[in-house]
Each structure stands twice: as structure tokens, then as C-alpha cells.
Tab-separated table of C-alpha atoms and ligand atoms in Angstrom:
chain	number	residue	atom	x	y	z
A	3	UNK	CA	-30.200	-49.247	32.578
A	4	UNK	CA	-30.157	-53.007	32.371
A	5	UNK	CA	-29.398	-54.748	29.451
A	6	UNK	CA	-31.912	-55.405	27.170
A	7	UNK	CA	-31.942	-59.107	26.792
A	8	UNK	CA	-33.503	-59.358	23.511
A	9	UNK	CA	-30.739	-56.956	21.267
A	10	UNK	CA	-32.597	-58.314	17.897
A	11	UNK	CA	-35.919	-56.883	19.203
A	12	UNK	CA	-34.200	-53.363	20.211
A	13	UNK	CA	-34.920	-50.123	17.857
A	14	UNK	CA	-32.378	-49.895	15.386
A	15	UNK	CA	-30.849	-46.578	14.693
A	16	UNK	CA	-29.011	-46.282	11.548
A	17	UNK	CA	-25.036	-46.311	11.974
A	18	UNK	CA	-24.802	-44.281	8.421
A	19	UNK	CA	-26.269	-41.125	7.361
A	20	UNK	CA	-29.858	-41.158	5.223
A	21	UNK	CA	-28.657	-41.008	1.160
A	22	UNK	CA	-31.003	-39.472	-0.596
A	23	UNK	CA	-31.058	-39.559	-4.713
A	24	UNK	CA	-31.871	-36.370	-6.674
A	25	UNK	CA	-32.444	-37.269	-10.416
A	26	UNK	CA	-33.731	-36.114	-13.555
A	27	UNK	CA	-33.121	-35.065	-16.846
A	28	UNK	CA	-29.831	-32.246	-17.621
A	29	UNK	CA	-30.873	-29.082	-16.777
A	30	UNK	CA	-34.283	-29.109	-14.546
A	31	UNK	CA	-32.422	-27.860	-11.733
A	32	UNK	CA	-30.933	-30.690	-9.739
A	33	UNK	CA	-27.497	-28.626	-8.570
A	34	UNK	CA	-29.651	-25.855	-7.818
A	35	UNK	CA	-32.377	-27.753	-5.752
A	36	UNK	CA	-29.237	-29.607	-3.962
A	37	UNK	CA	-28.156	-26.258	-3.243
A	38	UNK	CA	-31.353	-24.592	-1.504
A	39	UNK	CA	-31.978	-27.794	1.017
A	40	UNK	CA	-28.041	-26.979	1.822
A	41	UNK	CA	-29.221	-23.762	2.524
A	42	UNK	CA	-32.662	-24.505	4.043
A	43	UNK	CA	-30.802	-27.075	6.372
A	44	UNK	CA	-27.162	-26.526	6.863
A	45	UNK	CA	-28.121	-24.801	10.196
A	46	UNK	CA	-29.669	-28.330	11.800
A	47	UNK	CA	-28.143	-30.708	9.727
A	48	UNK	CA	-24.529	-32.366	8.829
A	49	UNK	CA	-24.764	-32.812	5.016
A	50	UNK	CA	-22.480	-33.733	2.361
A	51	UNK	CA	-23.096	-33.908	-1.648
A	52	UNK	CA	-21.618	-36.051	-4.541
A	53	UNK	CA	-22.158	-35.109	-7.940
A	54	UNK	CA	-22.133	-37.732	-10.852
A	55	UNK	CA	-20.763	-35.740	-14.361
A	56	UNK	CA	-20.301	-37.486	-17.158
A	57	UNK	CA	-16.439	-35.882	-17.596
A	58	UNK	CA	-16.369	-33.210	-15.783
A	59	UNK	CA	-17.079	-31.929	-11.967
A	60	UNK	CA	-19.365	-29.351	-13.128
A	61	UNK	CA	-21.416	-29.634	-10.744
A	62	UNK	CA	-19.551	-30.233	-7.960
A	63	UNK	CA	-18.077	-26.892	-8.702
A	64	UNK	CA	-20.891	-25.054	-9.229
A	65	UNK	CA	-22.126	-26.118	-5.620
A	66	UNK	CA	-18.928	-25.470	-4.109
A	67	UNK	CA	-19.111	-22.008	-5.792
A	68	UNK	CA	-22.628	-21.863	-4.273
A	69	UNK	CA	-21.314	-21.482	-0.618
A	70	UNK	CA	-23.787	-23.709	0.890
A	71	UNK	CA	-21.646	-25.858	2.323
A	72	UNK	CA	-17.555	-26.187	2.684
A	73	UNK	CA	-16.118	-27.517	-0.523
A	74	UNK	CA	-14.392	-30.587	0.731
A	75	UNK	CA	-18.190	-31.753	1.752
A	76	UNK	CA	-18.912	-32.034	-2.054
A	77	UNK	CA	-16.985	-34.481	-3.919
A	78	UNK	CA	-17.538	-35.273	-7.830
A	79	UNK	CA	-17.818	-39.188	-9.237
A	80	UNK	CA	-16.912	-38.726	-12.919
A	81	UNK	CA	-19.166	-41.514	-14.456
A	82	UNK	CA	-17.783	-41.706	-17.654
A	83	UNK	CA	-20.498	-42.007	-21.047
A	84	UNK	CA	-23.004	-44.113	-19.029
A	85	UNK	CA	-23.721	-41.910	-16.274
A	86	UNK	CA	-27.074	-43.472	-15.227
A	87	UNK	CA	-25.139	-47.043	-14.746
A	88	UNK	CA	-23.077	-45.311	-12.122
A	89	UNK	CA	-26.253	-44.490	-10.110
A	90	UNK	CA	-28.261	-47.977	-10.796
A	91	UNK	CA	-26.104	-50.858	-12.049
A	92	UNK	CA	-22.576	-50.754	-10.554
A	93	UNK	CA	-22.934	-48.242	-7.588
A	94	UNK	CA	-19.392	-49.017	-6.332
A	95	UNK	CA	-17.598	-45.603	-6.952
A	96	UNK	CA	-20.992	-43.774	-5.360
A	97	UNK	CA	-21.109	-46.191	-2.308
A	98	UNK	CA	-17.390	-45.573	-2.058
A	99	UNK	CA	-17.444	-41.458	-1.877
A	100	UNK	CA	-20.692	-41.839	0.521
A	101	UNK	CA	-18.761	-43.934	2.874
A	102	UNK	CA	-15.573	-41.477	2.411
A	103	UNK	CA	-17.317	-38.494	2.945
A	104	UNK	CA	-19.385	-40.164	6.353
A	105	UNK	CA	-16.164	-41.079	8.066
A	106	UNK	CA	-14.426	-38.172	7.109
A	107	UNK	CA	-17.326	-35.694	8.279
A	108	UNK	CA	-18.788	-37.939	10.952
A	109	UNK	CA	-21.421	-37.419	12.072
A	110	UNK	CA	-22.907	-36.570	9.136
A	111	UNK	CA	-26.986	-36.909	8.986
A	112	UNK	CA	-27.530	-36.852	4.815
A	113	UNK	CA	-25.204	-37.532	1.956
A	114	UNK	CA	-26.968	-36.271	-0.978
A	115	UNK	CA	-26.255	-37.788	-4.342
A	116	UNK	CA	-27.001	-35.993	-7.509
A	117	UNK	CA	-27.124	-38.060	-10.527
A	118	UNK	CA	-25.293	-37.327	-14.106
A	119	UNK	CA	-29.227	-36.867	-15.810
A	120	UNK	CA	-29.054	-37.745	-19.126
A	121	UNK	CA	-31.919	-39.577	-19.241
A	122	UNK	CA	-35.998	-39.207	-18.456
A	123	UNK	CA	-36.148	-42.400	-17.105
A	124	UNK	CA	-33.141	-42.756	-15.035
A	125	UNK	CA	-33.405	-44.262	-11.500
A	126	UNK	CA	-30.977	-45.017	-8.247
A	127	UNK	CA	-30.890	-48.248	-6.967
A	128	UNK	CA	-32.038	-49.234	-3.519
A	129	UNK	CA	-28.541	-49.998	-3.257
A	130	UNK	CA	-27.578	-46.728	-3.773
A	131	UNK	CA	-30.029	-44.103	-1.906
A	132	UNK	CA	-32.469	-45.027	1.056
A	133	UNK	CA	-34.804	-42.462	-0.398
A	134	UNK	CA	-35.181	-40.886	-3.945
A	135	UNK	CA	-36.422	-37.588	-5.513
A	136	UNK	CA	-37.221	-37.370	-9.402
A	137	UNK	CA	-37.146	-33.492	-10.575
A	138	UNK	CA	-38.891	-32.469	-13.460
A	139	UNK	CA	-39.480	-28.321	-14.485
A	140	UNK	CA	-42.202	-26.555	-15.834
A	141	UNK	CA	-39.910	-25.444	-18.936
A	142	UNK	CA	-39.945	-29.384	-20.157
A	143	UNK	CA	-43.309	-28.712	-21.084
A	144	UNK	CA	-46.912	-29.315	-19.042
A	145	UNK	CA	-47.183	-32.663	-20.095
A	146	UNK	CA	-43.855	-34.266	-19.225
A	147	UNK	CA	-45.749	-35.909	-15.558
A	148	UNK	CA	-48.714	-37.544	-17.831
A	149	UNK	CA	-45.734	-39.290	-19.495
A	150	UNK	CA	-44.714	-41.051	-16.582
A	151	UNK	CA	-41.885	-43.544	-16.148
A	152	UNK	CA	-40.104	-44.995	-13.184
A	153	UNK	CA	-38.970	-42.080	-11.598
A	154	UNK	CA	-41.653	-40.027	-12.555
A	155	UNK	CA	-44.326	-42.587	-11.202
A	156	UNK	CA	-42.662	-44.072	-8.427
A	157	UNK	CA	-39.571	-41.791	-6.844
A	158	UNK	CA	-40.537	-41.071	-3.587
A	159	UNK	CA	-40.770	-37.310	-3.714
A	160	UNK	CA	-41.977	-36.099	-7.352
A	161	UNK	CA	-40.605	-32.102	-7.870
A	162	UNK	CA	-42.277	-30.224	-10.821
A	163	UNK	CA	-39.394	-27.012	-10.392
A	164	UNK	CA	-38.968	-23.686	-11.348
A	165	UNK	CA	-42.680	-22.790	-11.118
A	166	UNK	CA	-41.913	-19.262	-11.343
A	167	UNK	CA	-41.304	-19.677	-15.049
A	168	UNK	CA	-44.803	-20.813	-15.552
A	169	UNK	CA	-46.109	-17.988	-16.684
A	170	UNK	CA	-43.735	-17.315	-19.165
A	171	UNK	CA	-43.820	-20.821	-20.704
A	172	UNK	CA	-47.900	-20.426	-20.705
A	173	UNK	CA	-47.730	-23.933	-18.155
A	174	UNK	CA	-50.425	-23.847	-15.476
A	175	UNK	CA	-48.391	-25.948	-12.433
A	176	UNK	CA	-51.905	-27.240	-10.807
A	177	UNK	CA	-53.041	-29.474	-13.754
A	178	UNK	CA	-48.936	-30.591	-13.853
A	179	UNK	CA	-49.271	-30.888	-10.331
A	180	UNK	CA	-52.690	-32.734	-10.123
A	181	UNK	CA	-51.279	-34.797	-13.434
A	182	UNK	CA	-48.415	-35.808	-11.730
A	183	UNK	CA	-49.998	-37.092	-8.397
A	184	UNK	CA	-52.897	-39.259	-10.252
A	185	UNK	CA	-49.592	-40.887	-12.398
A	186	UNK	CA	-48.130	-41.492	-8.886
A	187	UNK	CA	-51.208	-43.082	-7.264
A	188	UNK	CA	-50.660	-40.343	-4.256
A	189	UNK	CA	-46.975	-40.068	-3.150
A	190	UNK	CA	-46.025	-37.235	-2.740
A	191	UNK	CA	-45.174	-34.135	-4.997
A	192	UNK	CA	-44.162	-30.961	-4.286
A	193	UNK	CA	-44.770	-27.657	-6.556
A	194	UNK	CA	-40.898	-25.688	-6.534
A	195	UNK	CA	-39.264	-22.610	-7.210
A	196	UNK	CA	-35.996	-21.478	-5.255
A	197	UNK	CA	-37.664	-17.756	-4.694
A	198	UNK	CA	-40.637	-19.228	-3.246
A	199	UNK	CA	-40.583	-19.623	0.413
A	200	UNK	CA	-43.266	-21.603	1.166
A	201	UNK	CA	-42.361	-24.259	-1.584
A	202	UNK	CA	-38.774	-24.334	0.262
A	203	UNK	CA	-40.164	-24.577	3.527
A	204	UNK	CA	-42.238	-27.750	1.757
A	205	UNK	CA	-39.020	-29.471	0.567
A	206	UNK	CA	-37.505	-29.183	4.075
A	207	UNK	CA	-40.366	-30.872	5.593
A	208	UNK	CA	-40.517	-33.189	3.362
A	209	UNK	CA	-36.891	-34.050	4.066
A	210	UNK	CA	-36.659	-33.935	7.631
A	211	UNK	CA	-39.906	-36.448	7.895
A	212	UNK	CA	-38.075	-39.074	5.991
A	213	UNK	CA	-35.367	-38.464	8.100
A	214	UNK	CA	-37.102	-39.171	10.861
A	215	UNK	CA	-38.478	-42.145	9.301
A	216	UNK	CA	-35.183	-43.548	8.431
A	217	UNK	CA	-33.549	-42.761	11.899
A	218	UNK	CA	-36.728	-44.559	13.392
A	219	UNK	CA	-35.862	-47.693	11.112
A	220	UNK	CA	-39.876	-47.419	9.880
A	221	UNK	CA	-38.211	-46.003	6.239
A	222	UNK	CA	-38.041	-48.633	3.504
A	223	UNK	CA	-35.915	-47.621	0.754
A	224	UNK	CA	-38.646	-48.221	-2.826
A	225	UNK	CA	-36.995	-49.579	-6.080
A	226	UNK	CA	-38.724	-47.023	-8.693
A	227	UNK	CA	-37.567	-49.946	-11.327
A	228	UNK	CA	-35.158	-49.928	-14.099
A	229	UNK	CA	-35.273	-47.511	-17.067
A	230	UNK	CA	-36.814	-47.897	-20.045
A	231	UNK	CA	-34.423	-48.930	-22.736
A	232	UNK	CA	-32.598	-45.919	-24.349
A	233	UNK	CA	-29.913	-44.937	-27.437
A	234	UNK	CA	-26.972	-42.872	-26.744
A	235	UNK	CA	-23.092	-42.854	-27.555
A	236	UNK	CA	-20.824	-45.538	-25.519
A	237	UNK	CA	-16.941	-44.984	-24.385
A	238	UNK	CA	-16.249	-44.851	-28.426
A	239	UNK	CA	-18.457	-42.459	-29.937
A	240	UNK	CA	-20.507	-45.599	-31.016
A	241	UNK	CA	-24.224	-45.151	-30.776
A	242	UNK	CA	-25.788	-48.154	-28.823
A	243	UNK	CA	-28.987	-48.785	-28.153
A	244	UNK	CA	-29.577	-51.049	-24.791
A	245	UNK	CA	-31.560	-51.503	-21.512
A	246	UNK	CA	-30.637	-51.760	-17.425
A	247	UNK	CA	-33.343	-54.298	-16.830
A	248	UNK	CA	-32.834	-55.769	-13.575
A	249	UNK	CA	-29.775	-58.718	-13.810
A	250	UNK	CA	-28.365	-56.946	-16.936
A	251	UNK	CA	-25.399	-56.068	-14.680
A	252	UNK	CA	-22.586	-56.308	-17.279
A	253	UNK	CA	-24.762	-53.544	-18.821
A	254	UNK	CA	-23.549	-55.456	-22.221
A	255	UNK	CA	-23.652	-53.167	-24.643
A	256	UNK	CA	-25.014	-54.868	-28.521
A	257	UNK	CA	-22.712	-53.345	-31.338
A	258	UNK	CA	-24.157	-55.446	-33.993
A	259	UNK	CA	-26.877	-53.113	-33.569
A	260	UNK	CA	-24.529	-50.256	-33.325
A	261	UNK	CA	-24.763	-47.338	-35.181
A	262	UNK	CA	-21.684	-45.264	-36.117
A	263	UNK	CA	-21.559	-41.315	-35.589
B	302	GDP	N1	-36.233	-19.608	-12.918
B	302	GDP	C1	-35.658	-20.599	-12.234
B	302	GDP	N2	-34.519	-21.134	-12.685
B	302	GDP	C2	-33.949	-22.133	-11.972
B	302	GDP	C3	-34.529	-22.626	-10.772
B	302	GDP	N3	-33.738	-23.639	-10.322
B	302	GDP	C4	-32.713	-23.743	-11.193
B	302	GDP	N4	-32.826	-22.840	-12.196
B	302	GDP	C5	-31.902	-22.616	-13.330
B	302	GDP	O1	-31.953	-23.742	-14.188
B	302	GDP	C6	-30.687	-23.982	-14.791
B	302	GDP	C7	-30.245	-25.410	-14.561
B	302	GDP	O2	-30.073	-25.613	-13.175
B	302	GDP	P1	-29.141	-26.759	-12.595
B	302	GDP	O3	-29.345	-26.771	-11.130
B	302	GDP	O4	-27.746	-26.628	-13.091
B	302	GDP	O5	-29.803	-28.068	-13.272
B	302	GDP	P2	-29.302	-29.588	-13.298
B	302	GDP	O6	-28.650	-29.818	-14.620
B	302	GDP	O7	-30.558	-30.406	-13.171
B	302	GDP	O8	-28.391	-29.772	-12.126
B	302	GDP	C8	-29.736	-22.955	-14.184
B	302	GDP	O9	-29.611	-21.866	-15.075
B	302	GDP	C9	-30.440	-22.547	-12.914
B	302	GDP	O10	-30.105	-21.228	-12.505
B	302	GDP	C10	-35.754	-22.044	-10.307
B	302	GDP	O11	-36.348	-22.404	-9.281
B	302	GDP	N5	-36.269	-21.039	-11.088
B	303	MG	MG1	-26.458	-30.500	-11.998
């Protein structure tokens, strides 16, 4: 083939794999969602996972346990008390075990990144993941998507999980559903439990189309926005109440206002 005289004008393709963001509050089912696209994909697709744990490497234990995928394709980032900063404001150690894990499992396609969730309202930077997915469950309660939020309005993929506790938590999932799509003016949500197929099948579709989005160079990655300021204990025990508005990069965090525990 000749060459193409105009290399600024030529498709792009990505050197790195897509990173893709899974976050949401402790306990919706984050490790376990990670887990089923490993399992839904890890025939077609080279993927690796890092966790974000606030001391531990819970997670990244849990999915190793899980089988999904070899263990040394899941590495742990422990974050430390502010896990949400590791994910938005300073997403050096995260950038760090993405690049690790890509050139030691190259070519890898997707680098999942599962943040510490802590928080409602926490979002990755642009920085971070080329693509982001907020999980919420039906167990938080039916009205959890009116409440909206960054992630919750403006992730790219909104997941209302474990659906097949609905009936025991008297939640009906189409007004959560239909809730949750008018609060994100029509991206997308999808409806999820890991026993039902279909909803699986949904999540892999969903994931593969970015993909191909991303590998086409058409994929921009979307900056949710920053979280809504929050309270919670620093490196001391301390209770500190602050924000991650954009440019508040030191993440400075005002003890005069602090409150001891
Ligand atoms: N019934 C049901 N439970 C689920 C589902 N997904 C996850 N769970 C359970 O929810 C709990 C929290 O899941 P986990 O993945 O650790 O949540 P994370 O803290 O967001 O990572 C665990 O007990 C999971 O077994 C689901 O689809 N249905
Ligand atoms: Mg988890």
C-alpha cells in the first residue's frame, strides 16, 4: 500500500486498551458485576481489573477467588481514607497499575477499574476511564435514580442491579428504570441481575459497542462532574467535611471545621 501522505488525517486506533470505570456506593454489586462481564467476555476479550479498597484488597481477592480471570490480571490500589480522590483528583497510582497491567498482558483490549465506593456521588475522571458505569441496586431503595447526582445523571451506562431482589424489597424496577432514564435525559440504562441472561447479554452489548466506538476513535470520554461535597473521616480519624470541585486538586482538607470522633 502506498503511504498515506496525510498521517494526521489517517484513522486513529487506540495504542492502549479502553478503561472503563465501574462506581457506586459499597455494596450494590460492583465486584460482582466486574465479575460477570469477565465471565460474559473472557472468551473474546483480553481484560484486566484493578480494584481501589480503602485498606484492604478485598476486592481484588474476592475476584481473584471468582475465577474469572487469572489472578495476576487483577491488581488492588489501596487508596487510603479518601478513596474517591484516588479515582477523580490524583489518578496517578490508577494510571500507573493500568499502564502496568497493559504492558505486562499486552494486548490487552479493557482494563476495568472498580472504584473504593464510599460515596453516592463519586465520579472517575476523564483522566482516568475513557468510559464510565454508575451502579446503583434495587435494595438502596426505588427512589435512589430520582435523586440523581453526577454519576447517576450523567455516567455513561446507568445499572439499577440485582433486580431479582425486587420482589422481596416490594421495588418495581420499571418506574426505577423509567425514573432513572428521564434523570439521564436518555443515555443509556440497563435493568441487572447476574441470574438473568438476557440482562447479561445487555451489559455485553453494551460493552462491546463502546468498544467499538473507542477502537474507531468516534468515543469521547464524558466528565460526569465532580461530587457533591461530602463529610467523612480523613488519614486521622478526624471528621472533615470538604468538596472535589474541579481545581481543588490539593483536595485541602478544612480542620477548623473539623469535627473530632
Ligand atoms: N441477589 C443478588 N445479589 C447480588 C447481585 N450482585 C451482587 N450481589 C450481592 O451483593 C453483595 C455485594 O456485592 P459486591 O459485588 O461485593 O458489591 P460492591 O461493594 O459494590 O463491589 C454480595 O453479597 C453479592 O453476592 C445480584 O445480581 N443479585
Ligand atoms: Mg467491590
Amino acid at each position: 500500500m502506498p503511504e498515506n501522505p496525510f498521517p494526521e488525517t489517517a484513522p486513529t486506533t487506540p495504542a492502549r486498551p479502553l478503561r472503563l470505570g465501574v462506581a457506586g456506593p459499597v455494596g450494590v454489586g460492583k465486584s460482582s458485576l466486574i465479575a460477570t462481564v469477565c465471565r460474559a467476555l473472557a472468551a473474546e476479550l483480553e481484560i484486566g481489573v484493578i480494584t481501589n479498597d480503602i485498606y484492604t484488597d478485598e476486592d481484588a481477592r474476592f475476584l481473584r477467588s471468582a475465577g474469572v480471570l487469572e489472578p495476576e490480571r487483577i491488581r488492588a490500589v489501596e487508596t487510603g481514607a479518601c478513596p474517591h480522590t484516588a479515582i477523580r483528583d490524583d489518578v496517578t497510582a490508577n494510571l500507573l497499575a493500568a499502564e502496568d497491567l497493559a504492558a505486562d498482558f499486552a494486548p490487552l483490549d479493557v482494563v476495568i477499574i472498580e472504584s473504593g465506593g464510599d460515596n453516592l456521588t463519586a465520579t472517575f475522571s476523564p483522566a482516568l476511564v475513557d468510559a464510565q458505569i454508575f451502579v446503583l441496586d434495587v435494595a438502596g431503595g426505588g427512589d435512589v435514580a430520582r435523586k440523581g447526582g453526577p454519576g447517576i445523571g450523567r455516567a455513561d451506562l446507568l445499572v439499577v442491579n440485582k433486580t431479582d431482589l425486587a420482589p422481596h424489597v416490594g421495588v418495581d424496577v420499571e418506574q426505577m428504570v423509567a425514573d432513572a432514564s428521564a434523570a439521564r435525559e436518555g443515555r443509556a440504562v440497563i435493568a441487572l441481575s447476574r441470574t438473568d441472561e438476557d440482562s447479561v447479554a445487555a451489559l455485553r452489548g453494551w460493552l462491546l459497542d463502546v468498544l467499538a466506538s473507542y477502537r474507531s476513535g468516534a468515543h469521547v470520554a464524558q466528565d460526569p462532574g465532580p461530587m457533591a461535597p461530602h463529610f467523612h473521616a480523613d488519614e486521622d480519624g478526624v471528621g472533615v467535611l470538604h468538596s472535589h470541585a474541579d481545581g481543588d486538586h490539593a483536595h485541602a482538607h478544612d480542620h477548623d471545621d473539623a469535627v473530632a470522633r
